Every structure is written in structure tokens, then in C-alpha cells.
PDB file of C-alpha atoms and ligand atoms in Angstrom:
ATOM      1  CA  MET R   1     -18.446 -45.452  19.423  1.00  0.00           C
ATOM      2  CA  ASN R   2     -21.650 -46.515  19.235  1.00  0.00           C
ATOM      3  CA  TYR R   3     -22.638 -45.639  15.979  1.00  0.00           C
ATOM      4  CA  ASP R   4     -21.427 -47.416  12.540  1.00  0.00           C
ATOM      5  CA  VAL R   5     -19.931 -44.203  11.471  1.00  0.00           C
ATOM      6  CA  LYS R   6     -17.555 -46.669   8.409  1.00  0.00           C
ATOM      7  CA  GLY R   7     -21.213 -48.621   7.685  1.00  0.00           C
ATOM      8  CA  ASN R   8     -23.437 -44.812   7.505  1.00  0.00           C
ATOM      9  CA  LEU R   9     -20.881 -42.960   5.180  1.00  0.00           C
ATOM     10  CA  ARG R  10     -20.739 -45.688   2.655  1.00  0.00           C
ATOM     11  CA  GLN R  11     -24.546 -45.552   2.564  1.00  0.00           C
ATOM     12  CA  VAL R  12     -24.806 -42.067   2.119  1.00  0.00           C
ATOM     13  CA  LEU R  13     -21.848 -41.689  -0.762  1.00  0.00           C
ATOM     14  CA  GLY R  14     -23.465 -44.442  -2.117  1.00  0.00           C
ATOM     15  CA  ASN R  15     -26.651 -42.603  -1.784  1.00  0.00           C
ATOM     16  CA  LEU R  16     -24.876 -39.077  -4.100  1.00  0.00           C
ATOM     17  CA  PRO R  17     -24.392 -38.947  -7.700  1.00  0.00           C
ATOM     18  CA  THR R  18     -20.883 -38.888  -9.042  1.00  0.00           C
ATOM     19  CA  GLY R  19     -20.159 -35.253  -8.738  1.00  0.00           C
ATOM     20  CA  VAL R  20     -21.998 -34.280  -5.342  1.00  0.00           C
ATOM     21  CA  GLN R  21     -19.931 -33.456  -2.365  1.00  0.00           C
ATOM     22  CA  LEU R  22     -19.684 -34.468   0.939  1.00  0.00           C
ATOM     23  CA  VAL R  23     -19.187 -32.541   4.369  1.00  0.00           C
ATOM     24  CA  ALA R  24     -19.272 -34.521   6.034  1.00  0.00           C
ATOM     25  CA  ILE R  25     -20.325 -32.453   9.780  1.00  0.00           C
ATOM     26  CA  SER R  26     -18.764 -33.782  12.894  1.00  0.00           C
ATOM     27  CA  LYS R  27     -19.402 -30.669  15.000  1.00  0.00           C
ATOM     28  CA  TYR R  28     -20.388 -31.585  18.674  1.00  0.00           C
ATOM     29  CA  HIS R  29     -18.811 -35.330  18.076  1.00  0.00           C
ATOM     30  CA  PRO R  30     -15.865 -36.389  18.999  1.00  0.00           C
ATOM     31  CA  SER R  31     -12.632 -36.805  16.764  1.00  0.00           C
ATOM     32  CA  GLU R  32     -12.399 -40.489  16.342  1.00  0.00           C
ATOM     33  CA  TYR R  33     -15.807 -40.175  15.128  1.00  0.00           C
ATOM     34  CA  VAL R  34     -13.561 -38.266  12.150  1.00  0.00           C
ATOM     35  CA  VAL R  35     -11.201 -40.688  12.263  1.00  0.00           C
ATOM     36  CA  ALA R  36     -12.906 -43.060  11.548  1.00  0.00           C
ATOM     37  CA  ALA R  37     -14.753 -41.494   8.587  1.00  0.00           C
ATOM     38  CA  TYR R  38     -11.023 -40.264   7.558  1.00  0.00           C
ATOM     39  CA  ASP R  39      -9.957 -44.298   7.844  1.00  0.00           C
ATOM     40  CA  GLU R  40     -12.988 -44.496   5.307  1.00  0.00           C
ATOM     41  CA  GLY R  41     -11.170 -41.821   3.182  1.00  0.00           C
ATOM     42  CA  GLN R  42     -13.468 -38.978   3.459  1.00  0.00           C
ATOM     43  CA  ARG R  43     -11.853 -36.202   4.105  1.00  0.00           C
ATOM     44  CA  VAL R  44     -14.009 -32.825   4.140  1.00  0.00           C
ATOM     45  CA  PHE R  45     -15.410 -32.296   7.047  1.00  0.00           C
ATOM     46  CA  GLY R  46     -17.202 -29.415   8.355  1.00  0.00           C
ATOM     47  CA  GLU R  47     -17.780 -27.887  11.842  1.00  0.00           C
ATOM     48  CA  SER R  48     -20.035 -24.732  12.390  1.00  0.00           C
ATOM     49  CA  HIS R  49     -18.061 -23.721  16.057  1.00  0.00           C
ATOM     50  CA  GLU R  50     -14.695 -21.640  16.008  1.00  0.00           C
ATOM     51  CA  GLN R  51     -12.691 -23.412  18.767  1.00  0.00           C
ATOM     52  CA  GLU R  52     -13.806 -26.802  19.127  1.00  0.00           C
ATOM     53  CA  LEU R  53     -13.123 -26.777  14.605  1.00  0.00           C
ATOM     54  CA  SER R  54      -9.581 -25.634  15.872  1.00  0.00           C
ATOM     55  CA  ARG R  55      -9.332 -27.905  18.707  1.00  0.00           C
ATOM     56  CA  LYS R  56     -10.067 -30.425  16.187  1.00  0.00           C
ATOM     57  CA  TYR R  57      -7.916 -29.101  13.332  1.00  0.00           C
ATOM     58  CA  GLN R  58      -4.794 -29.495  16.173  1.00  0.00           C
ATOM     59  CA  GLU R  59      -5.754 -32.680  16.680  1.00  0.00           C
ATOM     60  CA  LEU R  60      -6.212 -34.236  13.475  1.00  0.00           C
ATOM     61  CA  PRO R  61      -4.298 -35.311   9.903  1.00  0.00           C
ATOM     62  CA  LYS R  62      -3.657 -32.136   8.385  1.00  0.00           C
ATOM     63  CA  ASP R  63      -4.981 -33.285   4.973  1.00  0.00           C
ATOM     64  CA  ILE R  64      -8.600 -32.881   6.153  1.00  0.00           C
ATOM     65  CA  ARG R  65     -10.302 -30.188   3.952  1.00  0.00           C
ATOM     66  CA  TRP R  66     -12.242 -28.345   6.863  1.00  0.00           C
ATOM     67  CA  HIS R  67     -15.622 -26.656   5.812  1.00  0.00           C
ATOM     68  CA  PHE R  68     -17.059 -23.639   8.485  1.00  0.00           C
ATOM     69  CA  ILE R  69     -20.372 -23.529   8.039  1.00  0.00           C
ATOM     70  CA  GLY R  70     -21.974 -22.139  11.059  1.00  0.00           C
ATOM     71  CA  HIS R  71     -22.337 -18.000  11.522  1.00  0.00           C
ATOM     72  CA  LEU R  72     -18.810 -16.949  11.356  1.00  0.00           C
ATOM     73  CA  GLN R  73     -19.038 -13.814  13.860  1.00  0.00           C
ATOM     74  CA  THR R  74     -16.127 -11.179  12.755  1.00  0.00           C
ATOM     75  CA  ASN R  75     -13.643 -11.731  15.295  1.00  0.00           C
ATOM     76  CA  LYS R  76     -13.678 -15.241  14.612  1.00  0.00           C
ATOM     77  CA  VAL R  77     -11.863 -15.504  11.323  1.00  0.00           C
ATOM     78  CA  LYS R  78      -8.400 -14.887  12.444  1.00  0.00           C
ATOM     79  CA  TYR R  79      -8.691 -18.106  13.857  1.00  0.00           C
ATOM     80  CA  ILE R  80     -10.065 -20.410  11.290  1.00  0.00           C
ATOM     81  CA  ALA R  81      -8.173 -18.389   8.211  1.00  0.00           C
ATOM     82  CA  PRO R  82      -4.608 -19.499   7.913  1.00  0.00           C
ATOM     83  CA  TYR R  83      -6.175 -23.398   7.356  1.00  0.00           C
ATOM     84  CA  ILE R  84      -9.811 -23.596   6.567  1.00  0.00           C
ATOM     85  CA  SER R  85     -10.738 -24.809   3.334  1.00  0.00           C
ATOM     86  CA  MET R  86     -14.056 -23.003   2.658  1.00  0.00           C
ATOM     87  CA  ILE R  87     -16.248 -20.617   4.527  1.00  0.00           C
ATOM     88  CA  GLU R  88     -19.893 -21.803   3.647  1.00  0.00           C
ATOM     89  CA  ALA R  89     -22.272 -19.112   5.403  1.00  0.00           C
ATOM     90  CA  VAL R  90     -20.630 -15.855   4.205  1.00  0.00           C
ATOM     91  CA  ASP R  91     -24.167 -13.316   4.723  1.00  0.00           C
ATOM     92  CA  SER R  92     -22.214  -9.475   5.455  1.00  0.00           C
ATOM     93  CA  LEU R  93     -20.342  -7.544   3.138  1.00  0.00           C
ATOM     94  CA  LYS R  94     -18.590  -7.172   6.668  1.00  0.00           C
ATOM     95  CA  LEU R  95     -17.627 -10.847   7.035  1.00  0.00           C
ATOM     96  CA  LEU R  96     -16.633 -11.365   3.687  1.00  0.00           C
ATOM     97  CA  ARG R  97     -14.322  -8.090   3.549  1.00  0.00           C
ATOM     98  CA  GLU R  98     -12.948  -9.780   7.067  1.00  0.00           C
ATOM     99  CA  ILE R  99     -12.809 -12.850   5.127  1.00  0.00           C
ATOM    100  CA  ASP R 100     -10.055 -10.928   2.691  1.00  0.00           C
ATOM    101  CA  LYS R 101      -8.143  -9.249   4.867  1.00  0.00           C
ATOM    102  CA  HIS R 102      -7.098 -12.353   7.252  1.00  0.00           C
ATOM    103  CA  ALA R 103      -6.710 -14.517   3.918  1.00  0.00           C
ATOM    104  CA  ALA R 104      -4.388 -11.575   2.726  1.00  0.00           C
ATOM    105  CA  ARG R 105      -2.153 -12.001   5.949  1.00  0.00           C
ATOM    106  CA  ASN R 106      -2.078 -15.553   5.500  1.00  0.00           C
ATOM    107  CA  GLY R 107      -0.855 -15.556   2.341  1.00  0.00           C
ATOM    108  CA  ARG R 108      -3.973 -17.188   0.522  1.00  0.00           C
ATOM    109  CA  VAL R 109      -6.947 -17.079  -1.361  1.00  0.00           C
ATOM    110  CA  ILE R 110      -9.895 -18.494   0.968  1.00  0.00           C
ATOM    111  CA  ASP R 111     -13.147 -19.983  -1.119  1.00  0.00           C
ATOM    112  CA  VAL R 112     -16.774 -18.663   0.207  1.00  0.00           C
ATOM    113  CA  LEU R 113     -20.481 -19.436  -0.607  1.00  0.00           C
ATOM    114  CA  LEU R 114     -22.942 -16.928  -0.183  1.00  0.00           C
ATOM    115  CA  GLU R 115     -25.610 -17.600   2.959  1.00  0.00           C
ATOM    116  CA  LEU R 116     -29.235 -17.566   1.247  1.00  0.00           C
ATOM    117  CA  HIS R 117     -32.044 -16.963   3.653  1.00  0.00           C
ATOM    118  CA  ILE R 118     -35.179 -18.663   1.848  1.00  0.00           C
ATOM    119  CA  ALA R 119     -36.671 -20.723   4.898  1.00  0.00           C
ATOM    120  CA  GLU R 120     -39.576 -19.782   6.164  1.00  0.00           C
ATOM    121  CA  GLU R 121     -37.956 -19.801   9.749  1.00  0.00           C
ATOM    122  CA  GLU R 122     -37.215 -15.862  11.028  1.00  0.00           C
ATOM    123  CA  THR R 123     -33.870 -17.167  12.982  1.00  0.00           C
ATOM    124  CA  LYS R 124     -32.197 -18.236  10.101  1.00  0.00           C
ATOM    125  CA  TYR R 125     -29.011 -16.250   9.393  1.00  0.00           C
ATOM    126  CA  GLY R 126     -28.819 -16.092   5.394  1.00  0.00           C
ATOM    127  CA  LEU R 127     -29.505 -13.233   2.976  1.00  0.00           C
ATOM    128  CA  ARG R 128     -32.799 -12.718   1.396  1.00  0.00           C
ATOM    129  CA  ARG R 129     -32.512 -12.321  -2.287  1.00  0.00           C
ATOM    130  CA  ASP R 130     -32.879  -8.651  -2.125  1.00  0.00           C
ATOM    131  CA  ASP R 131     -29.987  -8.716  -0.353  1.00  0.00           C
ATOM    132  CA  LEU R 132     -27.554 -10.940  -2.307  1.00  0.00           C
ATOM    133  CA  PHE R 133     -27.969  -9.147  -5.048  1.00  0.00           C
ATOM    134  CA  ASP R 134     -27.905  -5.907  -3.552  1.00  0.00           C
ATOM    135  CA  LEU R 135     -24.122  -7.158  -1.955  1.00  0.00           C
ATOM    136  CA  LEU R 136     -23.174  -8.063  -5.679  1.00  0.00           C
ATOM    137  CA  ASP R 137     -24.887  -4.887  -7.495  1.00  0.00           C
ATOM    138  CA  GLY R 138     -22.244  -3.227  -4.931  1.00  0.00           C
ATOM    139  CA  GLY R 139     -19.388  -4.323  -7.158  1.00  0.00           C
ATOM    140  CA  GLU R 140     -16.747  -4.488  -3.615  1.00  0.00           C
ATOM    141  CA  TRP R 141     -16.153  -8.364  -4.026  1.00  0.00           C
ATOM    142  CA  ARG R 142     -14.460  -7.868  -7.392  1.00  0.00           C
ATOM    143  CA  SER R 143     -11.370  -6.044  -6.450  1.00  0.00           C
ATOM    144  CA  MET R 144     -11.448  -8.722  -2.850  1.00  0.00           C
ATOM    145  CA  SER R 145      -7.781 -10.690  -4.562  1.00  0.00           C
ATOM    146  CA  HIS R 146      -7.815 -13.290  -1.465  1.00  0.00           C
ATOM    147  CA  VAL R 147     -11.793 -15.123  -1.604  1.00  0.00           C
ATOM    148  CA  ARG R 148     -12.837 -16.742  -4.038  1.00  0.00           C
ATOM    149  CA  ILE R 149     -16.799 -16.639  -4.410  1.00  0.00           C
ATOM    150  CA  CYS R 150     -17.571 -20.129  -5.550  1.00  0.00           C
ATOM    151  CA  GLY R 151     -21.024 -20.200  -5.060  1.00  0.00           C
ATOM    152  CA  LEU R 152     -24.456 -20.589  -2.954  1.00  0.00           C
ATOM    153  CA  MET R 153     -25.659 -22.318   0.234  1.00  0.00           C
ATOM    154  CA  MET R 154     -29.207 -22.978   1.956  1.00  0.00           C
ATOM    155  CA  MET R 155     -30.780 -24.674   4.441  1.00  0.00           C
ATOM    156  CA  ALA R 156     -34.442 -25.229   3.829  1.00  0.00           C
ATOM    157  CA  SER R 157     -37.081 -24.887   6.127  1.00  0.00           C
ATOM    158  CA  ASN R 158     -37.184 -27.834   8.822  1.00  0.00           C
ATOM    159  CA  VAL R 159     -40.548 -28.913   8.435  1.00  0.00           C
ATOM    160  CA  ASP R 160     -42.373 -32.981   6.854  1.00  0.00           C
ATOM    161  CA  ASP R 161     -43.702 -31.156   3.961  1.00  0.00           C
ATOM    162  CA  GLU R 162     -41.202 -31.968   0.736  1.00  0.00           C
ATOM    163  CA  SER R 163     -43.238 -30.046  -1.451  1.00  0.00           C
ATOM    164  CA  GLN R 164     -42.115 -27.537   0.729  1.00  0.00           C
ATOM    165  CA  ILE R 165     -38.851 -28.093   0.919  1.00  0.00           C
ATOM    166  CA  CYS R 166     -38.484 -28.942  -2.804  1.00  0.00           C
ATOM    167  CA  SER R 167     -39.305 -25.665  -3.481  1.00  0.00           C
ATOM    168  CA  GLU R 168     -36.980 -24.439  -1.548  1.00  0.00           C
ATOM    169  CA  PHE R 169     -34.465 -25.537  -2.990  1.00  0.00           C
ATOM    170  CA  ASP R 170     -35.983 -25.011  -6.800  1.00  0.00           C
ATOM    171  CA  LEU R 171     -36.293 -21.336  -5.665  1.00  0.00           C
ATOM    172  CA  ALA R 172     -32.686 -21.627  -4.493  1.00  0.00           C
ATOM    173  CA  ALA R 173     -31.115 -22.862  -7.981  1.00  0.00           C
ATOM    174  CA  ALA R 174     -32.964 -20.183  -9.926  1.00  0.00           C
ATOM    175  CA  ILE R 175     -31.339 -18.014  -8.033  1.00  0.00           C
ATOM    176  CA  PHE R 176     -27.936 -19.586  -8.107  1.00  0.00           C
ATOM    177  CA  ASP R 177     -28.805 -19.654 -12.275  1.00  0.00           C
ATOM    178  CA  GLU R 178     -29.963 -16.146 -12.072  1.00  0.00           C
ATOM    179  CA  VAL R 179     -26.576 -15.169 -10.114  1.00  0.00           C
ATOM    180  CA  LYS R 180     -24.367 -17.226 -12.103  1.00  0.00           C
ATOM    181  CA  ALA R 181     -25.614 -15.686 -15.628  1.00  0.00           C
ATOM    182  CA  LYS R 182     -25.200 -12.024 -14.297  1.00  0.00           C
ATOM    183  CA  TYR R 183     -22.324 -11.885 -12.195  1.00  0.00           C
ATOM    184  CA  PHE R 184     -20.388 -15.662 -12.538  1.00  0.00           C
ATOM    185  CA  ALA R 185     -20.916 -16.054 -16.102  1.00  0.00           C
ATOM    186  CA  ASP R 186     -17.324 -16.654 -16.999  1.00  0.00           C
ATOM    187  CA  ALA R 187     -16.493 -17.751 -13.435  1.00  0.00           C
ATOM    188  CA  PRO R 188     -15.920 -21.938 -14.108  1.00  0.00           C
ATOM    189  CA  TRP R 189     -15.555 -21.717  -9.823  1.00  0.00           C
ATOM    190  CA  PHE R 190     -18.808 -20.605  -9.191  1.00  0.00           C
ATOM    191  CA  ARG R 191     -20.994 -23.834  -8.971  1.00  0.00           C
ATOM    192  CA  GLU R 192     -21.448 -25.021  -5.282  1.00  0.00           C
ATOM    193  CA  ARG R 193     -24.837 -25.311  -4.681  1.00  0.00           C
ATOM    194  CA  SER R 194     -25.049 -26.865  -0.953  1.00  0.00           C
ATOM    195  CA  TRP R 195     -28.145 -27.648   0.120  1.00  0.00           C
ATOM    196  CA  GLY R 196     -29.273 -31.407   1.849  1.00  0.00           C
ATOM    197  CA  MET R 197     -28.988 -32.640   5.805  1.00  0.00           C
ATOM    198  CA  SER R 198     -29.302 -35.546   7.028  1.00  0.00           C
ATOM    199  CA  HIS R 199     -33.204 -35.277   7.039  1.00  0.00           C
ATOM    200  CA  ASP R 200     -33.544 -33.443   2.905  1.00  0.00           C
ATOM    201  CA  TYR R 201     -30.262 -34.600   0.813  1.00  0.00           C
ATOM    202  CA  LEU R 202     -31.498 -36.946  -0.977  1.00  0.00           C
ATOM    203  CA  LEU R 203     -34.386 -34.450  -2.468  1.00  0.00           C
ATOM    204  CA  ALA R 204     -31.700 -32.338  -2.008  1.00  0.00           C
ATOM    205  CA  VAL R 205     -29.517 -33.629  -5.046  1.00  0.00           C
ATOM    206  CA  ALA R 206     -32.568 -34.535  -6.902  1.00  0.00           C
ATOM    207  CA  HIS R 207     -33.023 -30.498  -6.734  1.00  0.00           C
ATOM    208  CA  GLY R 208     -30.006 -29.319  -8.264  1.00  0.00           C
ATOM    209  CA  SER R 209     -27.613 -29.631  -4.953  1.00  0.00           C
ATOM    210  CA  THR R 210     -23.704 -30.300  -5.755  1.00  0.00           C
ATOM    211  CA  MET R 211     -22.403 -30.344  -2.013  1.00  0.00           C
ATOM    212  CA  VAL R 212     -24.459 -31.494   1.062  1.00  0.00           C
ATOM    213  CA  ARG R 213     -24.021 -30.647   4.133  1.00  0.00           C
ATOM    214  CA  VAL R 214     -24.203 -34.667   6.387  1.00  0.00           C
ATOM    215  CA  GLY R 215     -23.726 -35.299  10.285  1.00  0.00           C
ATOM    216  CA  THR R 216     -26.301 -36.874  12.021  1.00  0.00           C
ATOM    217  CA  ALA R 217     -27.014 -39.835   8.871  1.00  0.00           C
ATOM    218  CA  ILE R 218     -23.090 -40.992   9.478  1.00  0.00           C
ATOM    219  CA  PHE R 219     -22.301 -39.742  12.930  1.00  0.00           C
ATOM    220  CA  GLY R 220     -25.608 -40.152  14.658  1.00  0.00           C
ATOM    221  CA  PRO R 221     -27.140 -38.112  17.136  1.00  0.00           C
ATOM    222  CA  ARG R 222     -25.488 -35.389  18.762  1.00  0.00           C
ATOM    223  CA  ILE R 223     -24.658 -35.127  22.632  1.00  0.00           C
TER     224      ILE R 223
HETATM  225  C1  PLP N 301     -25.678 -29.127  11.578  1.00  0.00           C
HETATM  226  C2  PLP N 301     -25.773 -28.684  10.325  1.00  0.00           C
HETATM  227  C3  PLP N 301     -25.540 -29.773   9.481  1.00  0.00           C
HETATM  228  C4  PLP N 301     -25.818 -31.370   9.667  1.00  0.00           C
HETATM  229  O1  PLP N 301     -27.230 -31.566  10.153  1.00  0.00           O
HETATM  230  P1  PLP N 301     -27.687 -32.516  10.166  1.00  0.00           P
HETATM  231  O2  PLP N 301     -29.392 -32.770  10.290  1.00  0.00           O
HETATM  232  O3  PLP N 301     -26.963 -33.691  11.569  1.00  0.00           O
HETATM  233  O4  PLP N 301     -27.865 -33.155   9.063  1.00  0.00           O
HETATM  234  C5  PLP N 301     -25.209 -28.809   8.084  1.00  0.00           C
HETATM  235  N1  PLP N 301     -26.177 -27.679   7.678  1.00  0.00           N
HETATM  236  C6  PLP N 301     -25.679 -27.303   8.697  1.00  0.00           C
HETATM  237  C7  PLP N 301     -25.303 -25.414   8.715  1.00  0.00           C
HETATM  238  C8  PLP N 301     -25.897 -27.150  10.185  1.00  0.00           C
HETATM  239  O5  PLP N 301     -25.465 -26.031  11.570  1.00  0.00           O
END
């Protein structure tokens, strides 16, 4: 292992205020890297590809709480539904329905986040503000008893301009507050604001993040 995973993990954790959860993003890194972080006490890990996640799930300790952080195709939901702890990047009603269906078949309630698209990049997935409100106004989600919507997830633009990154986080936080007040005022579980990655997690926690997704800063560059 070329990277001091344990040392890096301690450093990242030391930078996080209490109440902010670390999701250690292990995609493209071998299971031994996960084990190193696990031995240091980390239990929440994130992956973005179903096959890689399924393999690691088989290999690794069962008390790991796996978050799916990538774009999830509806036909892959059935493979992760038995064990996934949180699906972070839900960006369509169709996907939400599929998660509800497979969670029900497994006798589970699966925690999800709705992915907000704020960044300027055209290629990024996620719901634009209006689409998010349309989905919620539609109300179908209210009858889905096997998914629990726990908050919002977003990725800021991949730019050097810190003021732009901060204003995107602030916008996401404002939309979170609006959504919370309008649809989830009585739902204490709707409280997660998942933003911040290796290069911007310090800015993210200063701008309302409750959950950061950090890979490279812990495990090194992906091969
Ligand atoms: C890969 C990935 C991360 C982690 O990125 P790093 O820059 O390595 O910290 C976070 N969130 C999502 C959605 C990702 O795909």
C-alpha cells in the first residue's frame, strides 16, 4: 500500500466538526485499503459501481455501512437492495419507485438522498431545482413506505474559484431549507446535506454540509 490510509483518515476526521459524517469513497481502490480504514474505526464507505460494490460487500466485514454514490441504473437496484445502507444520488421518480419496490421485496426501508444539480457542467446527473420540486409536488413518494428520503446530495462545479464553489453550496443549503420547510418539516430524518469531496470538503462543512464524501485525500489517486 503506497498510501498512509490510516494517517490520512485521521487527518480528515480531525478536520471535521462533530456532527459531520465521513463517507470514505473507496471506488477503484482495493479491498485492503478499505480494511486499513476499517481497522482505524471507519465504518461508512461509498462506491459508485454496482459490480465493484457487490464484490467488496462479499469480501469485507458485514458491519460496514455502504453508500451508493454514483448514477444508479434502475436494473441494478435489485443487486444492492438487500444490503445497501444509503443510496445517495436518486435523480428520478423512476429510480425512487424501483428502490421502493426492491426494498419492499427485501423487507427493508432504504435511506436515500435526492441529488440536486447545481454545478455548471452539463454532464453531471441530478435534479435541477424545478425538477426536484416537481418530483416532490407530485406526491407519489409519500406512498412509498420502503424508502426514506433523508436529505439532499450535490456536487459543486469542478473549478478553482472558491467563491463559486461556496455560492453553489450556499444555494444547495437554501434549497435544502426550502424543501425541509415545505415537505419534511415533521420528518426529523430529513437532515442530511451531502456535499464536499477531497478538494472542497473544508469549504463544504463551512457551508452547511452534514456528510462529506472523501476518496483521494484518504486513499490516494485512483488507478
Ligand atoms: C468519486 C466521488 C467522490 C470522491 O471524490 P474525491 O475527489 O476522490 O474525494 C465523491 N462523490 C462522488 C459522487 C464521487 O463520484
